[in-house]
PDB file of C-alpha atoms and ligand atoms in Angstrom:
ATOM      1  CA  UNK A   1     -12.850  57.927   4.012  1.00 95.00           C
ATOM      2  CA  UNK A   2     -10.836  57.767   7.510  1.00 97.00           C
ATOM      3  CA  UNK A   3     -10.030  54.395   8.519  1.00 98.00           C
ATOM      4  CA  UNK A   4      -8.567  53.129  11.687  1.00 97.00           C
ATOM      5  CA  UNK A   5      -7.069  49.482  10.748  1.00 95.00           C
ATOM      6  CA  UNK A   6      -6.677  46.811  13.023  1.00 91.00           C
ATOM      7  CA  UNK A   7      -4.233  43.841  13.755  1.00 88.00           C
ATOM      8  CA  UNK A   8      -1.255  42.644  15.055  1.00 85.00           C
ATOM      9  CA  UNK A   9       2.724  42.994  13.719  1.00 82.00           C
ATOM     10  CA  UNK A  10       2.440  40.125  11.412  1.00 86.00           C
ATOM     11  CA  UNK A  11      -1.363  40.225  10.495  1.00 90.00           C
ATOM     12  CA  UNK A  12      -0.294  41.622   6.914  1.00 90.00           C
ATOM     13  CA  UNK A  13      -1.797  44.686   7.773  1.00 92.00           C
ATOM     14  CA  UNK A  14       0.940  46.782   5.873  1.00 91.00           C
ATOM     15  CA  UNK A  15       0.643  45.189   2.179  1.00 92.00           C
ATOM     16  CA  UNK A  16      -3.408  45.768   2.958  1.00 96.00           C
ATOM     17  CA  UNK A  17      -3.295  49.303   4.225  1.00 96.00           C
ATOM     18  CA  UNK A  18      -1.050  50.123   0.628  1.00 95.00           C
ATOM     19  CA  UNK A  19      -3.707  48.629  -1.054  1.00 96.00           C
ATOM     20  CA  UNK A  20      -6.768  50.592   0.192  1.00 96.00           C
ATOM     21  CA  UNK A  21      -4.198  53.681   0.081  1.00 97.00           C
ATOM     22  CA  UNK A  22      -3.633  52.655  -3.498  1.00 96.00           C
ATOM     23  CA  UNK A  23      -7.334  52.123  -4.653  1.00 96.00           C
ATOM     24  CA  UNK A  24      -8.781  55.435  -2.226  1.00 96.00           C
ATOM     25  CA  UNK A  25      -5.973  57.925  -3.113  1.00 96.00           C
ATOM     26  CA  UNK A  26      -5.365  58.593   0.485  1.00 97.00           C
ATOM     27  CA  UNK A  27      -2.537  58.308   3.283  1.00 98.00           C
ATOM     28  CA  UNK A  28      -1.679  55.491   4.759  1.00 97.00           C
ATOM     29  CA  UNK A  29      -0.654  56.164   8.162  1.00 97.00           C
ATOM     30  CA  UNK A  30       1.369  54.318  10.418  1.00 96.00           C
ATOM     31  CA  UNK A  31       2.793  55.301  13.271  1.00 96.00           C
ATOM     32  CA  UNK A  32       5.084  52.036  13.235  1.00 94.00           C
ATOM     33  CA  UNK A  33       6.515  53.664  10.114  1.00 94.00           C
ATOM     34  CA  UNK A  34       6.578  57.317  10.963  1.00 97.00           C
ATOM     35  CA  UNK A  35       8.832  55.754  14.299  1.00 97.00           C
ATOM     36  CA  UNK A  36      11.214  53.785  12.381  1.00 95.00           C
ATOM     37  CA  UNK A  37      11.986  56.712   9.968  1.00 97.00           C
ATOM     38  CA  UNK A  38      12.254  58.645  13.392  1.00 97.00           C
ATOM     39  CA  UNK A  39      14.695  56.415  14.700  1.00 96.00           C
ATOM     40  CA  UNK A  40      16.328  56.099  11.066  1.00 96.00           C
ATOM     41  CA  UNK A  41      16.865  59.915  10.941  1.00 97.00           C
ATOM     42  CA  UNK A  42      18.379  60.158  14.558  1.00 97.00           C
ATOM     43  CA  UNK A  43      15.820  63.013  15.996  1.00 96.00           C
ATOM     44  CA  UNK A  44      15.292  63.395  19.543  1.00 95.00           C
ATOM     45  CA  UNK A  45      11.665  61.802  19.342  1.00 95.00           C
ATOM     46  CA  UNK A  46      13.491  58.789  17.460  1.00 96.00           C
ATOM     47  CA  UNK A  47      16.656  58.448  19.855  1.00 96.00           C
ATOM     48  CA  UNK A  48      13.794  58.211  22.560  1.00 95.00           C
ATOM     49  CA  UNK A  49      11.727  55.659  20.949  1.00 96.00           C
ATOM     50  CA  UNK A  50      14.594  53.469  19.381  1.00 96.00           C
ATOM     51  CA  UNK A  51      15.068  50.689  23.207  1.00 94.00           C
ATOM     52  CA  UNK A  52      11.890  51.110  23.705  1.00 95.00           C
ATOM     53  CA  UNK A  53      10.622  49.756  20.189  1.00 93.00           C
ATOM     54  CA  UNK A  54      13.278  46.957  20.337  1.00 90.00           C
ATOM     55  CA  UNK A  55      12.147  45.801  23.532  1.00 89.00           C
ATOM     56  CA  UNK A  56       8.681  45.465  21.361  1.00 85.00           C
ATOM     57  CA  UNK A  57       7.169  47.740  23.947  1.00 89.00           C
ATOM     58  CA  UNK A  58       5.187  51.065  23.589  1.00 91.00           C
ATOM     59  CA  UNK A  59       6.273  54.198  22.805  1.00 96.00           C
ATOM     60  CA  UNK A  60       4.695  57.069  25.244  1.00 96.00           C
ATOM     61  CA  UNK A  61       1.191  58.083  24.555  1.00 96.00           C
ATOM     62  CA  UNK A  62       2.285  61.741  24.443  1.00 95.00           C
ATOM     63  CA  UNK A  63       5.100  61.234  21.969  1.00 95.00           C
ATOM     64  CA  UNK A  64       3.258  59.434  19.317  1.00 97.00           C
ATOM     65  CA  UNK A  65       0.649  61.719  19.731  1.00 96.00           C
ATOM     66  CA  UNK A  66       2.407  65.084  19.072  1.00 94.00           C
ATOM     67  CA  UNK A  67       3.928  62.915  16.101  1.00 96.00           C
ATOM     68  CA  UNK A  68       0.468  61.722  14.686  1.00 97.00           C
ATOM     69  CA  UNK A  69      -1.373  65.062  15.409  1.00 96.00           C
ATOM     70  CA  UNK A  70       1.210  66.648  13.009  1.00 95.00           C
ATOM     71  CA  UNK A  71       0.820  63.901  10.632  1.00 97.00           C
ATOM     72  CA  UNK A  72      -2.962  64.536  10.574  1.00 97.00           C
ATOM     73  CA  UNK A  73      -2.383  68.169  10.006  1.00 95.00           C
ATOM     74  CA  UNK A  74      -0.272  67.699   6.420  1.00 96.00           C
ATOM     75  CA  UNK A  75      -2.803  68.617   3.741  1.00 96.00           C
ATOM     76  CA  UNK A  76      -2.955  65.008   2.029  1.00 96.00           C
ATOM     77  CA  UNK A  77      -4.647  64.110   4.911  1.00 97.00           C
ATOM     78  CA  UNK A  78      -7.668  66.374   4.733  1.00 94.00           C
ATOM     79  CA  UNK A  79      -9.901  64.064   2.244  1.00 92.00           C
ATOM     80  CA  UNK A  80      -9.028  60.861   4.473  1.00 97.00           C
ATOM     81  CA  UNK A  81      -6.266  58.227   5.695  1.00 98.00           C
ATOM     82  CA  UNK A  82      -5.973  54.613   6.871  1.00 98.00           C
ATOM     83  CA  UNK A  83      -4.576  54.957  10.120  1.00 97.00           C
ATOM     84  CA  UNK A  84      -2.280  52.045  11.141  1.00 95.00           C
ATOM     85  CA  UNK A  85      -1.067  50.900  14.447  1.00 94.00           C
ATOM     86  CA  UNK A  86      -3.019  53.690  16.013  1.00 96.00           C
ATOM     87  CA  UNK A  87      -5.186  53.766  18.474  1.00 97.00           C
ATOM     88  CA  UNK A  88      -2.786  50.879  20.405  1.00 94.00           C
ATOM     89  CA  UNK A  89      -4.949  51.562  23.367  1.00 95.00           C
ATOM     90  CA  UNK A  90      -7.996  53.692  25.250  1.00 96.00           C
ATOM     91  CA  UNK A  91      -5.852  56.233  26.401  1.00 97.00           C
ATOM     92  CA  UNK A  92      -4.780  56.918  22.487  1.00 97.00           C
ATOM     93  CA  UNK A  93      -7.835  56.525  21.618  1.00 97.00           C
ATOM     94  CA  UNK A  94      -9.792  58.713  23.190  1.00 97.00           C
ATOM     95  CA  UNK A  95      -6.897  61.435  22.651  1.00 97.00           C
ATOM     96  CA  UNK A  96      -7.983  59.944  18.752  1.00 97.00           C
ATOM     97  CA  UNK A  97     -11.526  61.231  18.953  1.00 96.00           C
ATOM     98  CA  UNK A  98     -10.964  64.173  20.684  1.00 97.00           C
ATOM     99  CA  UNK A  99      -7.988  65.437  18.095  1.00 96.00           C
ATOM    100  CA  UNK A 100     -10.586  63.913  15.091  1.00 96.00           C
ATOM    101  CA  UNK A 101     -13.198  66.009  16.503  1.00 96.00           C
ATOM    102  CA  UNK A 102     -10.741  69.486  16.371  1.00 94.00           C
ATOM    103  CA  UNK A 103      -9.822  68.462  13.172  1.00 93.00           C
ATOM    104  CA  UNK A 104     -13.669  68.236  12.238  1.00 94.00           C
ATOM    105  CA  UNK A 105     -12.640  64.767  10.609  1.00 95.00           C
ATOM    106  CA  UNK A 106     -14.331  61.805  12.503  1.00 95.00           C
ATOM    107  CA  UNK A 107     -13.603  58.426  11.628  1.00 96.00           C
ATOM    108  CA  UNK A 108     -16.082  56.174   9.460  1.00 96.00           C
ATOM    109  CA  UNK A 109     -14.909  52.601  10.029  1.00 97.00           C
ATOM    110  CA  UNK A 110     -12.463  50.601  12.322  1.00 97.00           C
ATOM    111  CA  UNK A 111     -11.292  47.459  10.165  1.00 97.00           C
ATOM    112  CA  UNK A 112      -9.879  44.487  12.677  1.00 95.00           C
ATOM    113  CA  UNK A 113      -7.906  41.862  10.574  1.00 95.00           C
ATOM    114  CA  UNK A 114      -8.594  38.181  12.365  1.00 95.00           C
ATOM    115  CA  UNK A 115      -5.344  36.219  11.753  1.00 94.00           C
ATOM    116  CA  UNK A 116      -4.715  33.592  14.511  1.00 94.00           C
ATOM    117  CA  UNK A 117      -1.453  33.692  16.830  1.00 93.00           C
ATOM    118  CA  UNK A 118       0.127  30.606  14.937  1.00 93.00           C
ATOM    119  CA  UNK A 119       0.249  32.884  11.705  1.00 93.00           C
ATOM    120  CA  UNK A 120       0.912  35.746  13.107  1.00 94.00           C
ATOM    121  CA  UNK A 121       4.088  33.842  14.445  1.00 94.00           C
ATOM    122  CA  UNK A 122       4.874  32.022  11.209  1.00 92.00           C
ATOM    123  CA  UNK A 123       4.656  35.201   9.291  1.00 90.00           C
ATOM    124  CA  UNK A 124       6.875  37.142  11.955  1.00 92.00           C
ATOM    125  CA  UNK A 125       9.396  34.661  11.872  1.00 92.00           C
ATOM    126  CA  UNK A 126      10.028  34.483   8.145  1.00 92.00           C
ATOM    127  CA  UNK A 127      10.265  38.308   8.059  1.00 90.00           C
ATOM    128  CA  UNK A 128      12.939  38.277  10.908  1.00 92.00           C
ATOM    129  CA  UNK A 129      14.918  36.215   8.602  1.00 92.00           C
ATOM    130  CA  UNK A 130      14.556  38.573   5.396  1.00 93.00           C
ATOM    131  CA  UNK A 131      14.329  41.893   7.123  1.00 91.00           C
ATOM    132  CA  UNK A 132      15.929  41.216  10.419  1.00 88.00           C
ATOM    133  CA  UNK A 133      13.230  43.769  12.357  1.00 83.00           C
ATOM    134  CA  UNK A 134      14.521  43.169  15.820  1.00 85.00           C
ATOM    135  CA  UNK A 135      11.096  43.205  17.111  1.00 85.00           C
ATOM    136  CA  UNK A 136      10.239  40.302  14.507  1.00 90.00           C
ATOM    137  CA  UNK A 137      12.437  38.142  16.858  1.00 91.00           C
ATOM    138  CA  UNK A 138       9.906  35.261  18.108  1.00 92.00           C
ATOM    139  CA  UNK A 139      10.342  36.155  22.102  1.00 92.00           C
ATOM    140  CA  UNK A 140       9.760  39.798  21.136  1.00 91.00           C
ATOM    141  CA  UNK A 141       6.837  39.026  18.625  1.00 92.00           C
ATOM    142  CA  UNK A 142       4.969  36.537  21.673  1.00 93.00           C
ATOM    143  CA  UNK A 143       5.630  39.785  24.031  1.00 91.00           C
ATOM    144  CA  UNK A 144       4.003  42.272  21.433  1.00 90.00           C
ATOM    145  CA  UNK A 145       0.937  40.038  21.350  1.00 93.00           C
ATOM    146  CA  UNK A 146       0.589  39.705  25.023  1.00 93.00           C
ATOM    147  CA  UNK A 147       0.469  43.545  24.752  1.00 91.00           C
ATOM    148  CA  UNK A 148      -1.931  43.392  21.853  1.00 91.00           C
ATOM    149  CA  UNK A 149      -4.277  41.521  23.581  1.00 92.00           C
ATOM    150  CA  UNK A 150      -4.099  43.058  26.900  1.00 94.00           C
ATOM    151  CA  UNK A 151      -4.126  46.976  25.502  1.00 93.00           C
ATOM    152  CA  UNK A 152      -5.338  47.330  22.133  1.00 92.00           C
ATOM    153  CA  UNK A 153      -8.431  44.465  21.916  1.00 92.00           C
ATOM    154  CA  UNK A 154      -9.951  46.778  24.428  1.00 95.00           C
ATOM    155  CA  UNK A 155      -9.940  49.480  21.768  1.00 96.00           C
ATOM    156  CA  UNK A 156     -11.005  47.356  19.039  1.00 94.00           C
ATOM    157  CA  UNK A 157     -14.378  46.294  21.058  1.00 95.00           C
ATOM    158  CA  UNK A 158     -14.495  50.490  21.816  1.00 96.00           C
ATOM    159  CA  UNK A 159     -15.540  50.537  18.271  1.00 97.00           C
ATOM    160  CA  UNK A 160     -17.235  47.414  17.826  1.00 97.00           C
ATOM    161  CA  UNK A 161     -19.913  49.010  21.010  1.00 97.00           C
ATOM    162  CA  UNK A 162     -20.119  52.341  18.945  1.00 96.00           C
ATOM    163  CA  UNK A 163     -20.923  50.130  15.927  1.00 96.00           C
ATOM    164  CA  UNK A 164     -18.049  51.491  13.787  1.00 97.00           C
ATOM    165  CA  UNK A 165     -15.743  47.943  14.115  1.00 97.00           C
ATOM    166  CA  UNK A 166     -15.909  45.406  10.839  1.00 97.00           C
ATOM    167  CA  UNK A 167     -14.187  42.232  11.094  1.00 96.00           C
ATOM    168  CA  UNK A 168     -11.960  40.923   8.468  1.00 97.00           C
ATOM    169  CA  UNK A 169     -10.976  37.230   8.179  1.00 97.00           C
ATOM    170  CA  UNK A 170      -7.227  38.031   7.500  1.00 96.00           C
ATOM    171  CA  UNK A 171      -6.713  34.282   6.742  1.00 95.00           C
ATOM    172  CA  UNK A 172      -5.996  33.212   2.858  1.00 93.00           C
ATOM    173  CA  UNK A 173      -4.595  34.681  -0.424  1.00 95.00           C
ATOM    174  CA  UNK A 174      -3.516  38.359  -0.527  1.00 95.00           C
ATOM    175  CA  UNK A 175      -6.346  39.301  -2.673  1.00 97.00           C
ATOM    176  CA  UNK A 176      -9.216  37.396  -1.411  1.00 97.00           C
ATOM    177  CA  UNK A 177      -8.084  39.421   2.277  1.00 97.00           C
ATOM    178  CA  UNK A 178      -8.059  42.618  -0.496  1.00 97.00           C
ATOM    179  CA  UNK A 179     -11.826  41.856  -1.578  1.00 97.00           C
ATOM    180  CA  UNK A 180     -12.946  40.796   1.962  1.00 97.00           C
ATOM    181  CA  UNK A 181     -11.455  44.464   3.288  1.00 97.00           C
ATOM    182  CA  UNK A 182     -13.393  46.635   0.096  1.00 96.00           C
ATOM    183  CA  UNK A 183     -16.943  44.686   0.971  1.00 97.00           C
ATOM    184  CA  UNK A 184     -16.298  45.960   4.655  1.00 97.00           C
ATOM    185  CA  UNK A 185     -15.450  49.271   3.991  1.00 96.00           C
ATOM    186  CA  UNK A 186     -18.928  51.560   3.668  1.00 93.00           C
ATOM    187  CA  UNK A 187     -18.142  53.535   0.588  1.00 85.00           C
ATOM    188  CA  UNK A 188     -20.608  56.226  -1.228  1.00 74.00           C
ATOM    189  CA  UNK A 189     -20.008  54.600  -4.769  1.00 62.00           C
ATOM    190  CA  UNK A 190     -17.825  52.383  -6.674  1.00 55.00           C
ATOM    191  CA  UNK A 191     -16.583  55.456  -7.983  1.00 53.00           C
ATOM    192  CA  UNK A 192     -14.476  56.255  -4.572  1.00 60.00           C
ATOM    193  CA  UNK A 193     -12.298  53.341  -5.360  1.00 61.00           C
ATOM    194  CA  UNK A 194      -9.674  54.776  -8.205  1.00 53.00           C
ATOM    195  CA  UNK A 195      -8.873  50.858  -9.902  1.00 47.00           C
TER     196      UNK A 195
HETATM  197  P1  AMP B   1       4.232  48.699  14.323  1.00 60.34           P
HETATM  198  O1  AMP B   1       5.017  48.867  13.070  1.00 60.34           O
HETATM  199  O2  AMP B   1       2.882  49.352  14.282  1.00 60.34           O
HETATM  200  O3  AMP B   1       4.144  47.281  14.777  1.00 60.34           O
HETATM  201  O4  AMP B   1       5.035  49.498  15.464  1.00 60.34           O
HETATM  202  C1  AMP B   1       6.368  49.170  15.808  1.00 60.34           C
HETATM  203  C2  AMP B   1       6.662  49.676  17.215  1.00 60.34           C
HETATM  204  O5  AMP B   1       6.530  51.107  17.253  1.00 60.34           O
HETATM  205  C3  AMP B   1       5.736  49.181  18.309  1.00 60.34           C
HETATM  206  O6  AMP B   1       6.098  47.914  18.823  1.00 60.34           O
HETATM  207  C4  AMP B   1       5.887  50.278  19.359  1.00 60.34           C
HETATM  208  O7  AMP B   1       7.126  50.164  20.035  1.00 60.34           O
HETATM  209  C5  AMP B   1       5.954  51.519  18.492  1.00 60.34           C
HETATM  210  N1  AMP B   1       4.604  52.065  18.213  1.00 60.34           N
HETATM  211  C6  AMP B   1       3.948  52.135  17.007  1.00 60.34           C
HETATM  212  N2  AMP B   1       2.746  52.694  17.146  1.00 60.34           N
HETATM  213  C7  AMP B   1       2.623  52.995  18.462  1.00 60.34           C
HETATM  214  C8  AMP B   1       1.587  53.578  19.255  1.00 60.34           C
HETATM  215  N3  AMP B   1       0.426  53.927  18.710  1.00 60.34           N
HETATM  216  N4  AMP B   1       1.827  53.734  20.578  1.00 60.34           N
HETATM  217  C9  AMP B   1       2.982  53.379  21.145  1.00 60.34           C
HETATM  218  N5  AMP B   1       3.991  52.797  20.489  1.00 60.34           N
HETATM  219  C10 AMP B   1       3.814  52.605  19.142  1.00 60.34           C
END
């Protein structure tokens, strides 16, 4: 199953994407993550991206795409992946479908997690305080959803006109979100999910 998943920093997106990568056996993806541990480990890509992600803006197209393209390569990732915080906008993705379609690997669903500003904010804001993300500062976190809005709902209603988008109602307990995600997601069997 290759998933693209939807929503903005705050939208709990992360504890959902471990979940399906938990119950599906495959990688979760994100290029959030694979930037941070970029940054962490000091390489040129990460040095590059490390203002840039502070000032809650976006990384260049190119980089993250060299970055994710070897991702997508790593064996693990042949029988499937959630992909997180990629496509962020139509450039990406349409360099998305035309690296799925070398790979031979095109995607089966888009997942968008619904979760209203006020939340978002809320949730961001009780993070900064715990895991002091710089971009989880409120200022940075209003700037990331101008962004979100202005770059990557365009890609989400890409997918939503080539029928591929679900919507989730990201709203409520952990696991009701959990349950809403599995009825949207269009597996073969029950037998795909490993619980
Ligand atoms: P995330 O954890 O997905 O919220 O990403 C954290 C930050 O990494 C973003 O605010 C961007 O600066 C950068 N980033 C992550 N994914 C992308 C992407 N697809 N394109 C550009 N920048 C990205």
């Amino acid at each position: 199953m290759r998933i693209v998943f939807f929503g903005p920093n705050g939208s709990g997106k992360g504890t959902q994407a471990e979940r399906i990568k938990n119950a599906l056996q495959i990688p979760h993806i994100s290029t959030g993550d694979l930037l941070r541990a970029a940054v962490k480990a000091a390489t040129p890509l990460g040095l590059k991206a490390k203002e840039v992600m502070a000032a809650g803006q976006l990384v260049s197209d190119e980089m993250v795409l060299g970055m994710l393209e070897d991702r997508l390569r790593e064996p693990d990732a042949r029988k499937g992946f959630i992909l997180d915080g990629y496509p962020r906008n139509l450039a990406q993705c349409t360099a998305l479908e035309a690296l799925l379609a070398r790979l031979n690997q095109p995607l089966d669903v888009a997942i968008k997690l619904d979760v209203p500003d006020s939340a978002i904010l809320a949730r961001c804001e009780l993070r900064f305080k715990t895991e002091h993300r710089p971009d989880d500062d409120p200022a940075i976190v209003r700037k990331r959803l101008d962004i979100y809005r202005e770059q990557t709902a365009p890609v989400a209603e890409h997918f939503e006109q080539i029928g591929k988008l679900r919507h989730v109602d990201g709203v409520g307990d952990v696991d009701e979100v959990s349950r809403r995600i599995f009825a949207a997601l269009p597996l073969q069997s029950n037998t795909e999910v490993a619980r």
